[in-house]
Short mmCIF file of N, CA and C in Angstrom, two decimals:
data_model
loop_
_atom_site.label_atom_id
_atom_site.label_comp_id
_atom_site.label_asym_id
_atom_site.label_seq_id
_atom_site.Cartn_x
_atom_site.Cartn_y
_atom_site.Cartn_z
N MET A 247 -4.56 -25.20 -44.59
CA MET A 247 -5.59 -24.28 -44.17
C MET A 247 -5.49 -23.01 -45.00
N ALA A 248 -6.61 -22.55 -45.50
CA ALA A 248 -6.64 -21.36 -46.33
C ALA A 248 -6.71 -20.11 -45.46
N VAL A 249 -6.03 -19.09 -45.89
CA VAL A 249 -6.04 -17.81 -45.20
C VAL A 249 -6.92 -16.86 -46.00
N ASN A 250 -7.88 -16.23 -45.34
CA ASN A 250 -8.81 -15.36 -46.05
C ASN A 250 -8.23 -13.99 -46.34
N ASP A 251 -7.50 -13.42 -45.42
CA ASP A 251 -6.97 -12.08 -45.60
C ASP A 251 -5.46 -12.11 -45.32
N ASN A 252 -4.68 -12.16 -46.39
CA ASN A 252 -3.23 -12.28 -46.25
C ASN A 252 -2.61 -11.04 -45.62
N LEU A 253 -3.13 -9.85 -45.92
CA LEU A 253 -2.58 -8.63 -45.34
C LEU A 253 -2.82 -8.59 -43.83
N ALA A 254 -4.01 -8.95 -43.39
CA ALA A 254 -4.30 -8.99 -41.96
C ALA A 254 -3.43 -10.02 -41.26
N ASN A 255 -3.21 -11.15 -41.90
CA ASN A 255 -2.36 -12.19 -41.34
C ASN A 255 -0.93 -11.68 -41.18
N ALA A 256 -0.42 -10.99 -42.19
CA ALA A 256 0.95 -10.47 -42.14
C ALA A 256 1.11 -9.41 -41.05
N LEU A 257 0.15 -8.49 -40.94
CA LEU A 257 0.25 -7.44 -39.93
C LEU A 257 0.11 -8.00 -38.52
N SER A 258 -0.75 -8.99 -38.33
CA SER A 258 -0.86 -9.57 -36.99
C SER A 258 0.38 -10.38 -36.64
N LEU A 259 1.01 -11.02 -37.62
CA LEU A 259 2.27 -11.73 -37.38
C LEU A 259 3.37 -10.75 -36.97
N MET A 260 3.43 -9.60 -37.64
CA MET A 260 4.40 -8.57 -37.27
C MET A 260 4.14 -8.07 -35.85
N LEU A 261 2.89 -7.81 -35.52
CA LEU A 261 2.55 -7.30 -34.19
C LEU A 261 2.87 -8.32 -33.11
N ASN A 262 2.58 -9.59 -33.35
CA ASN A 262 2.88 -10.63 -32.37
C ASN A 262 4.38 -10.78 -32.16
N ASN A 263 5.16 -10.74 -33.23
CA ASN A 263 6.62 -10.81 -33.10
C ASN A 263 7.16 -9.59 -32.37
N GLU A 264 6.57 -8.45 -32.61
CA GLU A 264 6.98 -7.21 -31.93
C GLU A 264 6.71 -7.30 -30.43
N LYS A 265 5.57 -7.86 -30.07
CA LYS A 265 5.19 -7.94 -28.65
C LYS A 265 6.09 -8.89 -27.87
N ILE A 266 6.55 -9.98 -28.49
CA ILE A 266 7.39 -10.92 -27.75
C ILE A 266 8.87 -10.58 -27.87
N GLY A 267 9.20 -9.51 -28.60
CA GLY A 267 10.57 -9.02 -28.62
C GLY A 267 11.43 -9.53 -29.75
N ARG A 268 10.87 -10.21 -30.71
CA ARG A 268 11.66 -10.67 -31.85
C ARG A 268 11.87 -9.52 -32.83
N THR A 269 13.04 -9.49 -33.43
CA THR A 269 13.31 -8.45 -34.42
C THR A 269 13.17 -8.97 -35.84
N ASP A 270 13.25 -10.28 -36.03
CA ASP A 270 13.12 -10.86 -37.37
C ASP A 270 11.84 -11.67 -37.46
N CYS A 271 11.17 -11.57 -38.61
CA CYS A 271 10.03 -12.44 -38.85
C CYS A 271 9.92 -12.70 -40.35
N GLU A 272 9.13 -13.69 -40.68
CA GLU A 272 8.98 -14.14 -42.05
C GLU A 272 7.50 -14.22 -42.38
N VAL A 273 7.11 -13.55 -43.47
CA VAL A 273 5.72 -13.48 -43.86
C VAL A 273 5.56 -14.22 -45.18
N ARG A 274 4.52 -15.03 -45.25
CA ARG A 274 4.23 -15.79 -46.47
C ARG A 274 2.75 -15.66 -46.73
N PRO A 275 2.27 -15.51 -47.93
CA PRO A 275 2.94 -15.34 -49.20
C PRO A 275 3.25 -13.87 -49.47
N SER A 276 4.06 -13.63 -50.46
CA SER A 276 4.43 -12.27 -50.86
C SER A 276 3.48 -11.81 -51.96
N PHE A 277 3.00 -10.59 -51.86
CA PHE A 277 2.16 -10.02 -52.91
C PHE A 277 2.39 -8.51 -52.95
N ARG A 278 1.95 -7.89 -54.03
CA ARG A 278 2.28 -6.50 -54.32
C ARG A 278 1.77 -5.55 -53.23
N LEU A 279 0.54 -5.71 -52.78
CA LEU A 279 -0.01 -4.82 -51.76
C LEU A 279 0.79 -4.89 -50.47
N LEU A 280 1.19 -6.09 -50.08
CA LEU A 280 1.99 -6.24 -48.86
C LEU A 280 3.34 -5.56 -49.01
N ARG A 281 3.98 -5.71 -50.18
CA ARG A 281 5.27 -5.06 -50.40
C ARG A 281 5.14 -3.54 -50.33
N GLU A 282 4.08 -2.99 -50.89
CA GLU A 282 3.89 -1.54 -50.85
C GLU A 282 3.58 -1.05 -49.43
N VAL A 283 2.79 -1.81 -48.68
CA VAL A 283 2.50 -1.44 -47.29
C VAL A 283 3.78 -1.50 -46.47
N LEU A 284 4.60 -2.54 -46.66
CA LEU A 284 5.87 -2.64 -45.94
C LEU A 284 6.82 -1.52 -46.32
N ASN A 285 6.79 -1.08 -47.57
CA ASN A 285 7.63 0.03 -48.00
C ASN A 285 7.22 1.32 -47.27
N ILE A 286 5.92 1.53 -47.10
CA ILE A 286 5.45 2.71 -46.37
C ILE A 286 5.83 2.61 -44.90
N LEU A 287 5.70 1.41 -44.32
CA LEU A 287 6.09 1.23 -42.92
C LEU A 287 7.59 1.44 -42.75
N LYS A 288 8.37 1.08 -43.75
CA LYS A 288 9.82 1.29 -43.69
C LYS A 288 10.14 2.79 -43.76
N GLN A 289 9.45 3.53 -44.62
CA GLN A 289 9.68 4.97 -44.74
C GLN A 289 9.33 5.69 -43.44
N ASN A 290 8.37 5.17 -42.69
CA ASN A 290 7.93 5.81 -41.45
C ASN A 290 8.61 5.25 -40.21
N GLY A 291 9.56 4.33 -40.38
CA GLY A 291 10.37 3.87 -39.26
C GLY A 291 9.82 2.69 -38.48
N TYR A 292 8.77 2.04 -38.94
CA TYR A 292 8.21 0.90 -38.23
C TYR A 292 8.90 -0.40 -38.61
N VAL A 293 9.46 -0.48 -39.80
CA VAL A 293 10.18 -1.66 -40.28
C VAL A 293 11.57 -1.21 -40.69
N GLU A 294 12.59 -1.92 -40.24
CA GLU A 294 13.97 -1.55 -40.58
C GLU A 294 14.31 -1.93 -42.01
N SER A 295 14.03 -3.17 -42.39
CA SER A 295 14.32 -3.63 -43.75
C SER A 295 13.47 -4.85 -44.05
N PHE A 296 13.31 -5.12 -45.35
CA PHE A 296 12.63 -6.34 -45.77
C PHE A 296 13.17 -6.75 -47.13
N GLU A 297 13.13 -8.06 -47.38
CA GLU A 297 13.57 -8.58 -48.67
C GLU A 297 12.70 -9.76 -49.03
N GLU A 298 12.46 -9.91 -50.32
CA GLU A 298 11.65 -11.01 -50.82
C GLU A 298 12.55 -12.20 -51.13
N VAL A 299 12.18 -13.36 -50.63
CA VAL A 299 12.93 -14.59 -50.85
C VAL A 299 12.06 -15.50 -51.71
N GLU A 300 12.63 -15.94 -52.83
CA GLU A 300 11.86 -16.78 -53.74
C GLU A 300 11.94 -18.23 -53.33
N ASP A 301 10.78 -18.84 -53.21
CA ASP A 301 10.70 -20.28 -53.09
C ASP A 301 9.59 -20.73 -54.04
N GLY A 302 9.33 -21.97 -54.14
CA GLY A 302 8.36 -22.44 -55.12
C GLY A 302 6.92 -22.31 -54.68
N LYS A 303 6.66 -21.70 -53.53
CA LYS A 303 5.31 -21.70 -52.96
C LYS A 303 4.75 -20.29 -52.77
N GLY A 304 4.92 -19.40 -53.69
CA GLY A 304 4.35 -18.07 -53.56
C GLY A 304 5.28 -17.06 -52.94
N ASN A 305 6.53 -17.42 -52.72
CA ASN A 305 7.55 -16.55 -52.16
C ASN A 305 7.23 -16.15 -50.72
N ARG A 306 8.20 -15.55 -50.07
CA ARG A 306 8.03 -15.08 -48.70
C ARG A 306 8.85 -13.82 -48.52
N ILE A 307 8.54 -13.08 -47.49
CA ILE A 307 9.25 -11.84 -47.20
C ILE A 307 9.89 -11.97 -45.82
N LYS A 308 11.19 -11.73 -45.75
CA LYS A 308 11.89 -11.67 -44.47
C LYS A 308 11.99 -10.21 -44.09
N LEU A 309 11.58 -9.89 -42.87
CA LEU A 309 11.66 -8.50 -42.46
C LEU A 309 12.26 -8.36 -41.08
N ARG A 310 12.86 -7.20 -40.87
CA ARG A 310 13.49 -6.86 -39.60
C ARG A 310 12.69 -5.70 -39.00
N LEU A 311 12.22 -5.90 -37.78
CA LEU A 311 11.39 -4.91 -37.10
C LEU A 311 12.25 -3.98 -36.25
N THR A 312 11.76 -2.76 -36.03
CA THR A 312 12.53 -1.78 -35.26
C THR A 312 12.09 -1.71 -33.80
N GLY A 313 10.96 -2.26 -33.46
CA GLY A 313 10.46 -2.16 -32.09
C GLY A 313 9.58 -0.95 -31.86
N MET A 314 9.11 -0.32 -32.91
CA MET A 314 8.30 0.90 -32.80
C MET A 314 6.80 0.65 -32.89
N ILE A 315 6.38 -0.56 -33.24
CA ILE A 315 4.96 -0.83 -33.46
C ILE A 315 4.27 -1.08 -32.12
N ASN A 316 3.26 -0.27 -31.82
CA ASN A 316 2.41 -0.51 -30.66
C ASN A 316 1.16 -1.28 -31.07
N LYS A 317 0.61 -0.93 -32.22
CA LYS A 317 -0.55 -1.63 -32.74
C LYS A 317 -0.61 -1.39 -34.24
N CYS A 318 -0.99 -2.42 -34.97
CA CYS A 318 -1.22 -2.27 -36.40
C CYS A 318 -2.27 -3.28 -36.82
N GLY A 319 -2.96 -2.98 -37.90
CA GLY A 319 -4.00 -3.88 -38.38
C GLY A 319 -4.61 -3.35 -39.66
N VAL A 320 -5.46 -4.17 -40.25
CA VAL A 320 -6.15 -3.76 -41.46
C VAL A 320 -7.46 -3.09 -41.07
N ILE A 321 -8.00 -2.33 -41.99
CA ILE A 321 -9.28 -1.66 -41.79
C ILE A 321 -10.29 -2.37 -42.68
N LYS A 322 -11.25 -3.01 -42.03
CA LYS A 322 -12.29 -3.73 -42.76
C LYS A 322 -13.63 -3.18 -42.32
N PRO A 323 -14.56 -2.91 -43.19
CA PRO A 323 -14.42 -2.92 -44.64
C PRO A 323 -13.56 -1.76 -45.11
N ARG A 324 -13.09 -1.85 -46.31
CA ARG A 324 -12.21 -0.81 -46.85
C ARG A 324 -13.06 0.38 -47.27
N PHE A 325 -13.23 1.30 -46.33
CA PHE A 325 -14.10 2.44 -46.55
C PHE A 325 -13.54 3.36 -47.62
N ASN A 326 -14.44 3.94 -48.43
CA ASN A 326 -14.07 5.02 -49.33
C ASN A 326 -14.04 6.30 -48.49
N VAL A 327 -12.96 7.07 -48.63
CA VAL A 327 -12.80 8.26 -47.81
C VAL A 327 -12.52 9.45 -48.71
N LYS A 328 -13.28 10.52 -48.48
CA LYS A 328 -13.00 11.78 -49.15
C LYS A 328 -12.06 12.58 -48.28
N LEU A 329 -11.48 13.61 -48.84
CA LEU A 329 -10.50 14.42 -48.12
C LEU A 329 -11.07 15.01 -46.84
N LYS A 330 -12.32 15.44 -46.87
CA LYS A 330 -12.92 16.07 -45.69
C LYS A 330 -13.27 15.07 -44.59
N ASP A 331 -13.28 13.76 -44.90
CA ASP A 331 -13.65 12.74 -43.91
C ASP A 331 -12.47 12.12 -43.19
N PHE A 332 -11.24 12.52 -43.49
CA PHE A 332 -10.06 11.92 -42.85
C PHE A 332 -10.09 12.10 -41.33
N GLU A 333 -10.60 13.22 -40.88
CA GLU A 333 -10.59 13.55 -39.45
C GLU A 333 -11.32 12.49 -38.63
N ARG A 334 -12.45 12.04 -39.14
CA ARG A 334 -13.25 11.04 -38.42
C ARG A 334 -12.49 9.72 -38.28
N PHE A 335 -11.82 9.29 -39.34
CA PHE A 335 -11.10 8.02 -39.29
C PHE A 335 -9.80 8.13 -38.50
N GLU A 336 -9.20 9.32 -38.47
CA GLU A 336 -8.04 9.53 -37.61
C GLU A 336 -8.42 9.37 -36.14
N ARG A 337 -9.57 9.92 -35.76
CA ARG A 337 -10.03 9.77 -34.38
C ARG A 337 -10.36 8.31 -34.05
N THR A 338 -10.85 7.57 -35.03
CA THR A 338 -11.24 6.18 -34.79
C THR A 338 -10.04 5.26 -34.66
N TYR A 339 -9.05 5.38 -35.54
CA TYR A 339 -7.98 4.39 -35.63
C TYR A 339 -6.66 4.82 -35.01
N LEU A 340 -6.43 6.10 -34.79
CA LEU A 340 -5.15 6.55 -34.25
C LEU A 340 -5.34 7.12 -32.84
N PRO A 341 -4.34 6.96 -31.97
CA PRO A 341 -4.47 7.46 -30.60
C PRO A 341 -4.41 8.98 -30.50
N SER A 342 -3.69 9.65 -31.40
CA SER A 342 -3.66 11.11 -31.41
C SER A 342 -3.37 11.57 -32.83
N ARG A 343 -3.47 12.87 -33.04
CA ARG A 343 -3.28 13.41 -34.38
C ARG A 343 -1.89 13.17 -34.95
N ASP A 344 -0.88 13.36 -34.13
CA ASP A 344 0.49 13.31 -34.62
C ASP A 344 1.11 11.93 -34.52
N MET A 345 0.42 11.00 -33.92
CA MET A 345 1.00 9.67 -33.71
C MET A 345 0.36 8.66 -34.65
N GLY A 346 1.17 7.96 -35.42
CA GLY A 346 0.68 6.88 -36.26
C GLY A 346 0.32 7.31 -37.66
N ILE A 347 0.04 6.29 -38.48
CA ILE A 347 -0.32 6.52 -39.88
C ILE A 347 -1.51 5.65 -40.25
N ILE A 348 -2.28 6.14 -41.19
CA ILE A 348 -3.32 5.35 -41.85
C ILE A 348 -2.86 5.19 -43.29
N ILE A 349 -2.85 3.96 -43.76
CA ILE A 349 -2.41 3.67 -45.13
C ILE A 349 -3.65 3.54 -45.99
N LEU A 350 -3.65 4.22 -47.13
CA LEU A 350 -4.79 4.14 -48.02
C LEU A 350 -4.36 3.97 -49.46
N SER A 351 -5.27 3.44 -50.24
CA SER A 351 -5.04 3.21 -51.65
C SER A 351 -5.75 4.31 -52.42
N THR A 352 -4.99 5.07 -53.20
CA THR A 352 -5.55 6.16 -53.99
C THR A 352 -5.30 5.87 -55.46
N ASN A 353 -5.81 6.74 -56.32
CA ASN A 353 -5.54 6.56 -57.74
C ASN A 353 -4.10 6.92 -58.09
N ALA A 354 -3.37 7.53 -57.16
CA ALA A 354 -1.95 7.84 -57.36
C ALA A 354 -1.06 6.81 -56.68
N GLY A 355 -1.63 5.71 -56.18
CA GLY A 355 -0.85 4.67 -55.53
C GLY A 355 -1.17 4.57 -54.05
N ILE A 356 -0.44 3.72 -53.37
CA ILE A 356 -0.64 3.50 -51.94
C ILE A 356 0.21 4.52 -51.18
N MET A 357 -0.41 5.20 -50.21
CA MET A 357 0.30 6.25 -49.46
C MET A 357 -0.32 6.41 -48.09
N THR A 358 0.34 7.22 -47.26
CA THR A 358 -0.20 7.51 -45.93
C THR A 358 -1.26 8.60 -46.03
N HIS A 359 -2.03 8.73 -44.96
CA HIS A 359 -3.09 9.75 -44.97
C HIS A 359 -2.49 11.16 -44.98
N LYS A 360 -1.29 11.32 -44.44
CA LYS A 360 -0.65 12.64 -44.44
C LYS A 360 -0.26 13.06 -45.86
N ASP A 361 0.28 12.11 -46.64
CA ASP A 361 0.63 12.40 -48.03
C ASP A 361 -0.62 12.66 -48.86
N ALA A 362 -1.68 11.91 -48.59
CA ALA A 362 -2.93 12.10 -49.34
C ALA A 362 -3.53 13.47 -49.06
N LYS A 363 -3.40 13.95 -47.82
CA LYS A 363 -3.89 15.29 -47.49
C LYS A 363 -3.11 16.36 -48.24
N LYS A 364 -1.78 16.17 -48.32
CA LYS A 364 -0.95 17.15 -49.03
C LYS A 364 -1.29 17.19 -50.51
N LYS A 365 -1.64 16.04 -51.09
CA LYS A 365 -1.95 15.96 -52.52
C LYS A 365 -3.43 16.13 -52.82
N ASN A 366 -4.24 16.39 -51.78
CA ASN A 366 -5.69 16.55 -51.91
C ASN A 366 -6.35 15.35 -52.58
N LEU A 367 -6.04 14.14 -52.07
CA LEU A 367 -6.59 12.91 -52.63
C LEU A 367 -7.40 12.17 -51.58
N GLY A 368 -8.40 11.46 -52.04
CA GLY A 368 -9.14 10.53 -51.20
C GLY A 368 -8.81 9.12 -51.67
N GLY A 369 -9.42 8.13 -51.06
CA GLY A 369 -9.16 6.77 -51.49
C GLY A 369 -9.82 5.76 -50.58
N LYS A 370 -9.33 4.54 -50.62
CA LYS A 370 -9.86 3.46 -49.78
C LYS A 370 -8.89 3.17 -48.65
N LEU A 371 -9.40 3.06 -47.44
CA LEU A 371 -8.57 2.77 -46.28
C LEU A 371 -8.11 1.31 -46.34
N VAL A 372 -6.82 1.08 -46.06
CA VAL A 372 -6.25 -0.26 -46.12
C VAL A 372 -5.82 -0.73 -44.73
N ALA A 373 -4.98 0.08 -44.04
CA ALA A 373 -4.41 -0.36 -42.76
C ALA A 373 -4.06 0.85 -41.91
N TYR A 374 -3.71 0.58 -40.65
CA TYR A 374 -3.24 1.62 -39.74
C TYR A 374 -2.09 1.07 -38.94
N CYS A 375 -1.25 1.97 -38.43
CA CYS A 375 -0.11 1.55 -37.61
C CYS A 375 0.29 2.72 -36.72
N TYR A 376 0.57 2.42 -35.45
CA TYR A 376 1.11 3.42 -34.53
C TYR A 376 1.94 2.75 -33.48
#
């Protein structure tokens, strides 16, 4: 069976494992965007660790969850956001101003909305987590 959105599949797998109390999960296939999103989640305390395991079928990522995820998912369609429009999307996807992160793709790389505000950058919305 073909998977249409690998990032959405990976984030929903993480959320489902988090809800049933598992700390370890395995995501397949591994790709650059997923590794960068997981790195941001690790920096913000949502993922404890992850490592890529090579197999002959597109590789996989083993990750250890911290139990901090209440909800996470991708943002479809991937809206273009200017710096002044962040407020609207924060109200839509996050429960409060200080809780959670929105991950976006900018010309300086993938980062959280807080880092993008500090650097005065806009970009495309990718995912959210709180």
